[in-house]
PDB file of C-alpha atoms in Angstrom:
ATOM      1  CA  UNK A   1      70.659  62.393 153.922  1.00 47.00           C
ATOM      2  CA  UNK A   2      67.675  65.080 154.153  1.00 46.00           C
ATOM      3  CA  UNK A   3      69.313  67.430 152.186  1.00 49.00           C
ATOM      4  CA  UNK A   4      69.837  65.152 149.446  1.00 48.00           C
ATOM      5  CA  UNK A   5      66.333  64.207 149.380  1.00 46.00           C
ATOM      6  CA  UNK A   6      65.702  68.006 149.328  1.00 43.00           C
ATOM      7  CA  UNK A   7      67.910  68.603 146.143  1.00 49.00           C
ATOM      8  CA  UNK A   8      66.439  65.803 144.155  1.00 47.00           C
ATOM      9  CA  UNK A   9      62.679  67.363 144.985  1.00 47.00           C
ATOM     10  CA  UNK A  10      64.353  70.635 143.933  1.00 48.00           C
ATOM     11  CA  UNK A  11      65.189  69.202 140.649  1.00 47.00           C
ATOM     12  CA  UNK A  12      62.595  67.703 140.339  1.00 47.00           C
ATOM     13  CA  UNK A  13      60.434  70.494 140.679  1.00 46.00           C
ATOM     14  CA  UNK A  14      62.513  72.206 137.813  1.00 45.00           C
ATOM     15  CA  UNK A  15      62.007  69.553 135.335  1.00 45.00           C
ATOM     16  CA  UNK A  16      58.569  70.027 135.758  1.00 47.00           C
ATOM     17  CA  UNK A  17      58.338  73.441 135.486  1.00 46.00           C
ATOM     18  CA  UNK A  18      60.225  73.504 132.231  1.00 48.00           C
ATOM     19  CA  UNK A  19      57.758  70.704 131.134  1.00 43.00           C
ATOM     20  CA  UNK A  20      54.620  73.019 132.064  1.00 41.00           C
ATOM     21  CA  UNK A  21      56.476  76.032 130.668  1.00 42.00           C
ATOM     22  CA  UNK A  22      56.714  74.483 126.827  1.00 39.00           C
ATOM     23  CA  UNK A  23      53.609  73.172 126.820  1.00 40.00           C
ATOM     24  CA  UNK A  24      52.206  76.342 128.183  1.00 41.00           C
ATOM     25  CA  UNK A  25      53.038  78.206 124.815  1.00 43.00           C
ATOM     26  CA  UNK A  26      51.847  74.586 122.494  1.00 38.00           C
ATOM     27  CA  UNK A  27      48.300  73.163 122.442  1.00 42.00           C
ATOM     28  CA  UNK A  28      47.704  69.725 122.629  1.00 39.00           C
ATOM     29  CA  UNK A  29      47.500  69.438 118.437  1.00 40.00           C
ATOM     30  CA  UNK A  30      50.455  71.220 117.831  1.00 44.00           C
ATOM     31  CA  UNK A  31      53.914  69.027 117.170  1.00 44.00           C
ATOM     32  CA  UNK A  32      57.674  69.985 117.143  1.00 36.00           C
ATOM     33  CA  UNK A  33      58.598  68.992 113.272  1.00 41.00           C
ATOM     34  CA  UNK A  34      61.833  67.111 112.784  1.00 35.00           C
ATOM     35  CA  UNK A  35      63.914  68.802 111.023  1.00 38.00           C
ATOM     36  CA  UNK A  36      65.770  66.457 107.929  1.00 38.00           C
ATOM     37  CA  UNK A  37      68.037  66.770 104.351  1.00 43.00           C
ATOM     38  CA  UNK A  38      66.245  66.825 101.211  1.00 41.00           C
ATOM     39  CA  UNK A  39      69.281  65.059  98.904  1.00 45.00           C
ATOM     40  CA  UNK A  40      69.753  67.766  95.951  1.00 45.00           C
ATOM     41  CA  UNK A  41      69.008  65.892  92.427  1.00 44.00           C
ATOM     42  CA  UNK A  42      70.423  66.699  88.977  1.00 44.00           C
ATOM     43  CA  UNK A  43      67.549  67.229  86.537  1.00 50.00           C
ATOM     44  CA  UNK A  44      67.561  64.565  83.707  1.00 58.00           C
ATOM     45  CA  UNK A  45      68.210  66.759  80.554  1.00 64.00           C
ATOM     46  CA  UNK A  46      65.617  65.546  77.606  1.00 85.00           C
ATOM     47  CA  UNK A  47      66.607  62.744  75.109  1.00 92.00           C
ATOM     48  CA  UNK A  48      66.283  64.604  71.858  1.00 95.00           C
ATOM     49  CA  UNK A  49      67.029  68.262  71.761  1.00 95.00           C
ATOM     50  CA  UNK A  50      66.619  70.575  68.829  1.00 97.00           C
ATOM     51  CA  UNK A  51      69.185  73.158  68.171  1.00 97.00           C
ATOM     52  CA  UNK A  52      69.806  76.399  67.246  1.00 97.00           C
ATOM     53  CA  UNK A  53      69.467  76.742  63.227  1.00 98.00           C
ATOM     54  CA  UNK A  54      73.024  78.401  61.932  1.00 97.00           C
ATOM     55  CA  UNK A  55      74.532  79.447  58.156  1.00 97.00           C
ATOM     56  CA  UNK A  56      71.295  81.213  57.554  1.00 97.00           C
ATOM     57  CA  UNK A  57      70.948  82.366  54.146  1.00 97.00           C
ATOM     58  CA  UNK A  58      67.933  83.582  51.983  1.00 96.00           C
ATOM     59  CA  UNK A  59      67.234  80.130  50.325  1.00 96.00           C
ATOM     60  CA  UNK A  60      69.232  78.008  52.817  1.00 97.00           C
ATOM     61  CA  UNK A  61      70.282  76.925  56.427  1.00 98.00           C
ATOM     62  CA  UNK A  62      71.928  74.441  58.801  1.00 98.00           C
ATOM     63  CA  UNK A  63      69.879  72.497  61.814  1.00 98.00           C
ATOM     64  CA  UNK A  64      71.063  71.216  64.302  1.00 98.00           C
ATOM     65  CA  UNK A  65      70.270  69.161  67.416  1.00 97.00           C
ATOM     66  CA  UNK A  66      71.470  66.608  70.110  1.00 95.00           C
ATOM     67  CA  UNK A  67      70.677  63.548  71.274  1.00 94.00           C
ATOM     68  CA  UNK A  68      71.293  61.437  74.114  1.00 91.00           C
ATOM     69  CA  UNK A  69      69.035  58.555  72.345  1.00 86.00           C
ATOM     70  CA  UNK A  70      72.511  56.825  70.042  1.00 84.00           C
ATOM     71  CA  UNK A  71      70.575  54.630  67.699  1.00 84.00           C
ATOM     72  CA  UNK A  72      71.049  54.931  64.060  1.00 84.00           C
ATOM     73  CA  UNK A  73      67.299  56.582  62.509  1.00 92.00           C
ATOM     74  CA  UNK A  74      67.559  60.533  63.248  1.00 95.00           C
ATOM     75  CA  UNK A  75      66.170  63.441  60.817  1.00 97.00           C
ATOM     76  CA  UNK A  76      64.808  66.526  61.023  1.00 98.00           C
ATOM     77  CA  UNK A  77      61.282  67.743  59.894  1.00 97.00           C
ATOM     78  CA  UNK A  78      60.587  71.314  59.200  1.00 98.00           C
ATOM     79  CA  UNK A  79      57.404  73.471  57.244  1.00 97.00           C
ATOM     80  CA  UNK A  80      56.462  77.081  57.402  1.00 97.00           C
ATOM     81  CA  UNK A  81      53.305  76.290  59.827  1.00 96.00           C
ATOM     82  CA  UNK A  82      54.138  75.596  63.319  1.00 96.00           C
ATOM     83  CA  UNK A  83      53.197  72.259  64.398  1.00 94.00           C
ATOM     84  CA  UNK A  84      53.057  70.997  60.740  1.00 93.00           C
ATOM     85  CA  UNK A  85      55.944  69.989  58.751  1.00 96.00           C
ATOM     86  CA  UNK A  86      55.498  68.851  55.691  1.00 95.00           C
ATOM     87  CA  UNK A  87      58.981  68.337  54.534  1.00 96.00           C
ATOM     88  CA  UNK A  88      62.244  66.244  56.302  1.00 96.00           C
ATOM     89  CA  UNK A  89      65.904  65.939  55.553  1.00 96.00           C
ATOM     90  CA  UNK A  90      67.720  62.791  56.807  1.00 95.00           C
ATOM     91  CA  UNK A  91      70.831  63.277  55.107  1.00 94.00           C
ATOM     92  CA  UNK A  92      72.273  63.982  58.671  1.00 95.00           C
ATOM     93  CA  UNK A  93      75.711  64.172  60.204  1.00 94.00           C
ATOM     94  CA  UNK A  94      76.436  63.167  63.694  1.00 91.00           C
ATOM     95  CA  UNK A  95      79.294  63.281  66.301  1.00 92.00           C
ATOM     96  CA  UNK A  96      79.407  61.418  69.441  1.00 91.00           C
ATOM     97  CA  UNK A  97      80.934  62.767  72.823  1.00 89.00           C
ATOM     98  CA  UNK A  98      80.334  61.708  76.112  1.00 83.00           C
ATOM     99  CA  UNK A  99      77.455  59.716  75.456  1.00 85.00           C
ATOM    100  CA  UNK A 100      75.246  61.936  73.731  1.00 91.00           C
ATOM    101  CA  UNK A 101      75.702  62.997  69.777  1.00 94.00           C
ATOM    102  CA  UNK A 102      75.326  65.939  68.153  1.00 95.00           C
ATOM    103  CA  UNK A 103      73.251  66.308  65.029  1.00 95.00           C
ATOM    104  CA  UNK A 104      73.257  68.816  61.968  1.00 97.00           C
ATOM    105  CA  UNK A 105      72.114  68.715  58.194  1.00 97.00           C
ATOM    106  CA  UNK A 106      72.275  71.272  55.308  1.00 97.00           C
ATOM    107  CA  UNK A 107      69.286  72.472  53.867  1.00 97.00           C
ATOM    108  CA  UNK A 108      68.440  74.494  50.729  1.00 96.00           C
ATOM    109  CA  UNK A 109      65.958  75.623  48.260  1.00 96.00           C
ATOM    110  CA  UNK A 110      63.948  77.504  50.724  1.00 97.00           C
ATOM    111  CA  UNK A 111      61.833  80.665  50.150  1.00 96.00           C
ATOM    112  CA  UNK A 112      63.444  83.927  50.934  1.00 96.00           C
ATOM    113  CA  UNK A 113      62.336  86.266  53.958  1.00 96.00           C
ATOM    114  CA  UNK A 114      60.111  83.318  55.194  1.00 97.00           C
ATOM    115  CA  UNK A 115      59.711  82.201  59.079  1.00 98.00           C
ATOM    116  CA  UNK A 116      60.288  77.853  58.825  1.00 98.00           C
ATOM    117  CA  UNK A 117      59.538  75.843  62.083  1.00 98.00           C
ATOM    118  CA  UNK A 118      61.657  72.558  62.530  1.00 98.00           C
ATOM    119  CA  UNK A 119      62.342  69.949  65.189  1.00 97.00           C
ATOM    120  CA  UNK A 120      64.709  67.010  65.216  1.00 97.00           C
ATOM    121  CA  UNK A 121      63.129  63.394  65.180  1.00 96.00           C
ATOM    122  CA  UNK A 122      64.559  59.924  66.650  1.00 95.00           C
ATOM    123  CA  UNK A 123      63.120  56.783  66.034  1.00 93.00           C
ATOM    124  CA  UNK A 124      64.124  53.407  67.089  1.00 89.00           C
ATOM    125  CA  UNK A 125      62.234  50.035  66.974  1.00 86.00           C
ATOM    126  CA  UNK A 126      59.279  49.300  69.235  1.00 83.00           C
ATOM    127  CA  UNK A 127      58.722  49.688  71.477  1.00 82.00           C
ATOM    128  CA  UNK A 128      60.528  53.073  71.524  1.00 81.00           C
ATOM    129  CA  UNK A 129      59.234  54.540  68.547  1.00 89.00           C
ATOM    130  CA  UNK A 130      59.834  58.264  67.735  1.00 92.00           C
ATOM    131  CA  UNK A 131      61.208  60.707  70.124  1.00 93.00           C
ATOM    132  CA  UNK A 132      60.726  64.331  69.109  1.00 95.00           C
ATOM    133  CA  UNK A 133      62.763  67.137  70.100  1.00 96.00           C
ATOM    134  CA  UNK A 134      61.461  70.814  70.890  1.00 97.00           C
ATOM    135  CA  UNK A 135      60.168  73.014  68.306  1.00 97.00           C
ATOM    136  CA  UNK A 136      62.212  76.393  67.125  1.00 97.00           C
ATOM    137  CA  UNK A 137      62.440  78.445  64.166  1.00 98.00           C
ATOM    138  CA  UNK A 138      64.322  80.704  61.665  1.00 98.00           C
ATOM    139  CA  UNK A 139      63.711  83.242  59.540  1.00 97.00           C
ATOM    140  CA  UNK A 140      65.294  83.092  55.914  1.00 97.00           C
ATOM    141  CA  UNK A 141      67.479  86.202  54.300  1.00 96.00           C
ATOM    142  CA  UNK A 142      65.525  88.444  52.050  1.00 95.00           C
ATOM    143  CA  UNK A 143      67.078  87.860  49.012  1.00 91.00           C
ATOM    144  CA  UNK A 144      69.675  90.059  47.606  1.00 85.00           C
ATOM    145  CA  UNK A 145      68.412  91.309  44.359  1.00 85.00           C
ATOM    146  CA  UNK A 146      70.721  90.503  40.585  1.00 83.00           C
ATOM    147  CA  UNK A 147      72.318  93.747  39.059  1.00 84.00           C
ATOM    148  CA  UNK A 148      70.971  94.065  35.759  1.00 83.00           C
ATOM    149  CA  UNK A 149      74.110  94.292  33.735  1.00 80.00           C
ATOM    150  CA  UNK A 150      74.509  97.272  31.674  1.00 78.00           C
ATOM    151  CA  UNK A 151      75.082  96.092  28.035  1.00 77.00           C
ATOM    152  CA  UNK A 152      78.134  96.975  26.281  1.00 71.00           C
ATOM    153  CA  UNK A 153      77.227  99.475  22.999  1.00 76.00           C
ATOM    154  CA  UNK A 154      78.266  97.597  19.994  1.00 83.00           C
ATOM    155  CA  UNK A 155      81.005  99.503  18.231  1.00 88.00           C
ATOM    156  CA  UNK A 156      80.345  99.317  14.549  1.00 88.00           C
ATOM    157  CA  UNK A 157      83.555  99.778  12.114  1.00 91.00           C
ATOM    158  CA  UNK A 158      83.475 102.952  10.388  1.00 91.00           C
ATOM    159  CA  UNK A 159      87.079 103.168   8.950  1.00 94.00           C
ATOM    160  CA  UNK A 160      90.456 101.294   8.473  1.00 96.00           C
ATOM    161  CA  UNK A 161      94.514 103.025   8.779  1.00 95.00           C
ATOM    162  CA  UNK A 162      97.186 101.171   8.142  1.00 96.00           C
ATOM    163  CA  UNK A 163     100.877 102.436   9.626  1.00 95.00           C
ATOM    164  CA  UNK A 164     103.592 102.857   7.603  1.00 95.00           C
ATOM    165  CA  UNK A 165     101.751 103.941   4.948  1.00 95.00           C
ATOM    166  CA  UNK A 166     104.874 103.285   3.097  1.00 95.00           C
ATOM    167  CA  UNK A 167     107.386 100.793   4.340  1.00 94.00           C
ATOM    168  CA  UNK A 168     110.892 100.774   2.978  1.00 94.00           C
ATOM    169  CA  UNK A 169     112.742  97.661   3.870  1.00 95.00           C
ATOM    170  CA  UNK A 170     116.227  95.913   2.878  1.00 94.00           C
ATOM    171  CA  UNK A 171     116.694  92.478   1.038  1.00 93.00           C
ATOM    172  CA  UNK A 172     115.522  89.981   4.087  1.00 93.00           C
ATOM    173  CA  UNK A 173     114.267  92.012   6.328  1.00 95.00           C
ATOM    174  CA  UNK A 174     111.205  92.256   8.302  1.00 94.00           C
ATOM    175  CA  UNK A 175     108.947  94.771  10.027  1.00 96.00           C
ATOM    176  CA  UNK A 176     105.434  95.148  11.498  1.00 96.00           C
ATOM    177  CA  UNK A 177     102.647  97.268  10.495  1.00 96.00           C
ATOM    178  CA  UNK A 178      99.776  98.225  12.489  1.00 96.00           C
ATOM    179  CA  UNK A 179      96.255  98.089  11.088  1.00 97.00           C
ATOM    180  CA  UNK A 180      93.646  99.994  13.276  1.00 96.00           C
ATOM    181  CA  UNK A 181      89.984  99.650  13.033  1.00 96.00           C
ATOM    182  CA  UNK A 182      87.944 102.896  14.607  1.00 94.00           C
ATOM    183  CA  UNK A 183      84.503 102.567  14.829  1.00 92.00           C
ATOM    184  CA  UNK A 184      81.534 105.325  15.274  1.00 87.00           C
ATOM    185  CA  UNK A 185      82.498 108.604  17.505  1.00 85.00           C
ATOM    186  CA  UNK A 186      86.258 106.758  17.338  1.00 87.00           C
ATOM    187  CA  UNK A 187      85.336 104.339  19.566  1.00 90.00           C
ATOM    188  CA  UNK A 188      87.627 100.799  19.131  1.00 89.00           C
ATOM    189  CA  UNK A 189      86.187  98.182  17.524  1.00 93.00           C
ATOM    190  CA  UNK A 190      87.156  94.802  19.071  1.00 92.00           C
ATOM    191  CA  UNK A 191      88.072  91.168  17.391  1.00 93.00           C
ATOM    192  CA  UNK A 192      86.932  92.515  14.101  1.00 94.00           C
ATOM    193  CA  UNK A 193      88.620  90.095  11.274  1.00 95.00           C
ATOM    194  CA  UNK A 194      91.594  91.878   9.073  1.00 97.00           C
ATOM    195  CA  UNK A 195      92.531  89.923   5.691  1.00 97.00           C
ATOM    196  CA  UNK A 196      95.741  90.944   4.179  1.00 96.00           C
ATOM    197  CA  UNK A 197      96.792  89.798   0.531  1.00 96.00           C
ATOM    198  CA  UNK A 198      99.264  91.195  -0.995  1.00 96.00           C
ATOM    199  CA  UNK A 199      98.114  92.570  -4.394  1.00 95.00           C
ATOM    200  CA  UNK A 200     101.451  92.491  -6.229  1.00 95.00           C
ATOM    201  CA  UNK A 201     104.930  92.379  -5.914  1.00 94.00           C
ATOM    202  CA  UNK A 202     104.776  88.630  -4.200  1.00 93.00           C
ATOM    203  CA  UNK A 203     107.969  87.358  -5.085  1.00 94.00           C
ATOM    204  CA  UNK A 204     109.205  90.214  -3.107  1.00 95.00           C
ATOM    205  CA  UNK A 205     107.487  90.244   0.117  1.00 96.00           C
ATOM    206  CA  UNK A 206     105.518  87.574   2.359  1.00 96.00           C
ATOM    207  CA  UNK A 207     103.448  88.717   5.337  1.00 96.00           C
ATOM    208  CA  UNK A 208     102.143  86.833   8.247  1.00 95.00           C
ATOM    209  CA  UNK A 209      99.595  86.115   9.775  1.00 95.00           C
ATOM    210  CA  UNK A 210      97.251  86.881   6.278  1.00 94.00           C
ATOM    211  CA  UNK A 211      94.519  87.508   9.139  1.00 95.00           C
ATOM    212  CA  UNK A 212      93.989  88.453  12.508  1.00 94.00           C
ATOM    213  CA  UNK A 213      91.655  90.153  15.244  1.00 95.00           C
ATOM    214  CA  UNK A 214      91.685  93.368  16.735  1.00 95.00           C
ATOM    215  CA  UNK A 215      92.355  93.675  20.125  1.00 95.00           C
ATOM    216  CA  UNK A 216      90.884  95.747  22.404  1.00 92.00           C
ATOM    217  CA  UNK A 217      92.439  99.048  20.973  1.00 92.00           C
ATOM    218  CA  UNK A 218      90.730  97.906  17.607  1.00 94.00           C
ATOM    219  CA  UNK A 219      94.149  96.952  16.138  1.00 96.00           C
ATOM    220  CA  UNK A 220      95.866  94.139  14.127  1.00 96.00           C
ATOM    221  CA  UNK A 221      99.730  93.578  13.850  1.00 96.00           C
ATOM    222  CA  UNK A 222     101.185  92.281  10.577  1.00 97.00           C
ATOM    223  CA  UNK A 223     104.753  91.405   9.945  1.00 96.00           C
ATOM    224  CA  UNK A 224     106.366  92.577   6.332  1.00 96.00           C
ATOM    225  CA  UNK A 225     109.187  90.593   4.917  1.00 96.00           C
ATOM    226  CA  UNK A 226     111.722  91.124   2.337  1.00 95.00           C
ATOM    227  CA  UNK A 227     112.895  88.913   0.215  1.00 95.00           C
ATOM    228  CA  UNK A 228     116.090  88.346  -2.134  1.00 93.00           C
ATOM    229  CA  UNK A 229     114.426  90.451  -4.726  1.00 94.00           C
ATOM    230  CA  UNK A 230     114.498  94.403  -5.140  1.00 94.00           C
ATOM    231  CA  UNK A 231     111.160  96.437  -6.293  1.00 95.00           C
ATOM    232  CA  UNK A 232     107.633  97.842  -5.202  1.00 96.00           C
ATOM    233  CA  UNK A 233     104.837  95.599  -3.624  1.00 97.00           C
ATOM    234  CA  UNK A 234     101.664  96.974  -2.394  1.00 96.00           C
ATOM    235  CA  UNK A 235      99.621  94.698   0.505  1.00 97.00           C
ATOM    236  CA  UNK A 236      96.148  94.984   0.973  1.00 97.00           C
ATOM    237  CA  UNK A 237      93.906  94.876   4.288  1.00 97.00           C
ATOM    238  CA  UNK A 238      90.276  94.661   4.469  1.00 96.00           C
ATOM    239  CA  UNK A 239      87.423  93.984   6.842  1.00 95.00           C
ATOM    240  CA  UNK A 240      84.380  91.982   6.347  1.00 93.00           C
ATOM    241  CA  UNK A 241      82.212  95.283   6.201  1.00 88.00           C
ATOM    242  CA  UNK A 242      84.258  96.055   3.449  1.00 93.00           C
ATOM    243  CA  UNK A 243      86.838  98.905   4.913  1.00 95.00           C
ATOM    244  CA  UNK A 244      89.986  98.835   2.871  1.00 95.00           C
ATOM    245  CA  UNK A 245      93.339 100.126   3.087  1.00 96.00           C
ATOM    246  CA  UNK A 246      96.794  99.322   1.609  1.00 96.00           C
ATOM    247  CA  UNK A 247     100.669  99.821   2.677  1.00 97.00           C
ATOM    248  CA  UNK A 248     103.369  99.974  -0.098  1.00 96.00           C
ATOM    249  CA  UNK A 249     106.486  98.520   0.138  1.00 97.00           C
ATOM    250  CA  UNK A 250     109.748  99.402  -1.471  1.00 96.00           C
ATOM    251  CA  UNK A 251     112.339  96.238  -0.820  1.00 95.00           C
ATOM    252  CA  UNK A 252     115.984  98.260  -1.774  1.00 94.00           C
ATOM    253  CA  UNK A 253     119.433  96.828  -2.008  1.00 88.00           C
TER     254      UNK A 253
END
């Protein structure tokens, strides 16, 4: 029994002795914190977000935006001053996924090589009112100069050839001649107007078409004919700058 009385001193003693040993190394003011979780949070993302601009060009662009606010009134203002914008397009599109939409319009007319600042707006009724989204920018295309086109010289007729010269043909039959118009340093003169008329001999030929265009080698195809009859006709082409020149044709058995 006096042992046991001796052990529970004994232990006693310890407990105090670890007592004076911890607050040995803390002063009266000093307390042992208690140590808890801090729950991790998601952070709310804003309501109205402006995008990225894309389909930059030098006089146009596309904005875009999302927002988490889906009400019908959206738009987006833009300007060349940032903070001001003194212009808005609401012709906007919109498609909705997983509760939040995405927004974009097309814009155009806008000055070449020029910094614009833009933001997308929502308003509802009040009390909500308008919502803005964050400011951002672009920077338009310089634009790409027009190549002056180089005119075409003007090839003025300076003579007329007809081939055959001489066309020999049977009773009823039919063959083409060529009429070429050359103009200055035998360049080719292009949808100039060739007459023909036959000057006699008409009840033994026919020719079609009695005018026609040059082409772009500056020449005009005629057809000949033959009729029934034998003897000598003689057709005549002629331009309206007055070149002339003539094919005979001999219409034999």
């Amino acid at each position: 029994m006096g042992n046991r009385s001796v052990s529970i001193a004994y232990y006693c003693f310890l407990i105090a002795c670890g007592i004076f040993s911890v607050c040995s190394r803390l002063t009266c003011a000093e307390e042992i914190p208690l140590v808890t979780g801090t729950p991790l949070t998601t952070p709310t993302p804003p309501s109205v977000i402006t995008g990225e601009a894309t389909n930059v060009t030098s006089s146009s662009v596309t904005l875009n935006g999302t927002t988490y606010l889906l009400i019908s009134t959206k738009f987006f203002e833009y300007g060349t001053i940032t903070g001001t914008y003194d212009s808005a397009v609401y012709d906007v599109r919109g498609t909705i996924t997983d509760k939040k939409e995405d927004i974009s319009a097309n814009i155009s007319g806008l000055l070449a090589a020029t910094t614009y600042y833009y933001r997308l707006v929502v308003y509802e009724k009040p009390p909500g009112g308008y919502t803005y989204g964050n400011e951002k920018s672009f920077i338009t295309l310089k634009a790409t100069p027009i190549p002056t086109a180089t005119p075409t010289p003007v090839c003025e007729a300076e003579s007329i050839e007809a081939s055959p010269k001489i066309l020999k043909l049977k009773r009823e039959a039919l063959r083409n001649v060529t009429v070429t118009v050359t103009g200055i340093d035998s360049c080719s003169v292009v949808s100039e107007m060739v007459t023909a008329k036959i000057k006699f001999g008409k009840k033994r030929i026919s020719v079609t078409p009695l005018s026609q265009n040059t082409d772009a080698g500056g020449e005009a195809i005629f057809t000949i004919k033959a009729t029934k009859e034998t003897g000598n006709a003689k057709v005549k082409f002629e331009t309206p700058s007055g070149l002339k020149t003539a094919v005979t044709v001999k219409v034999k058995r």
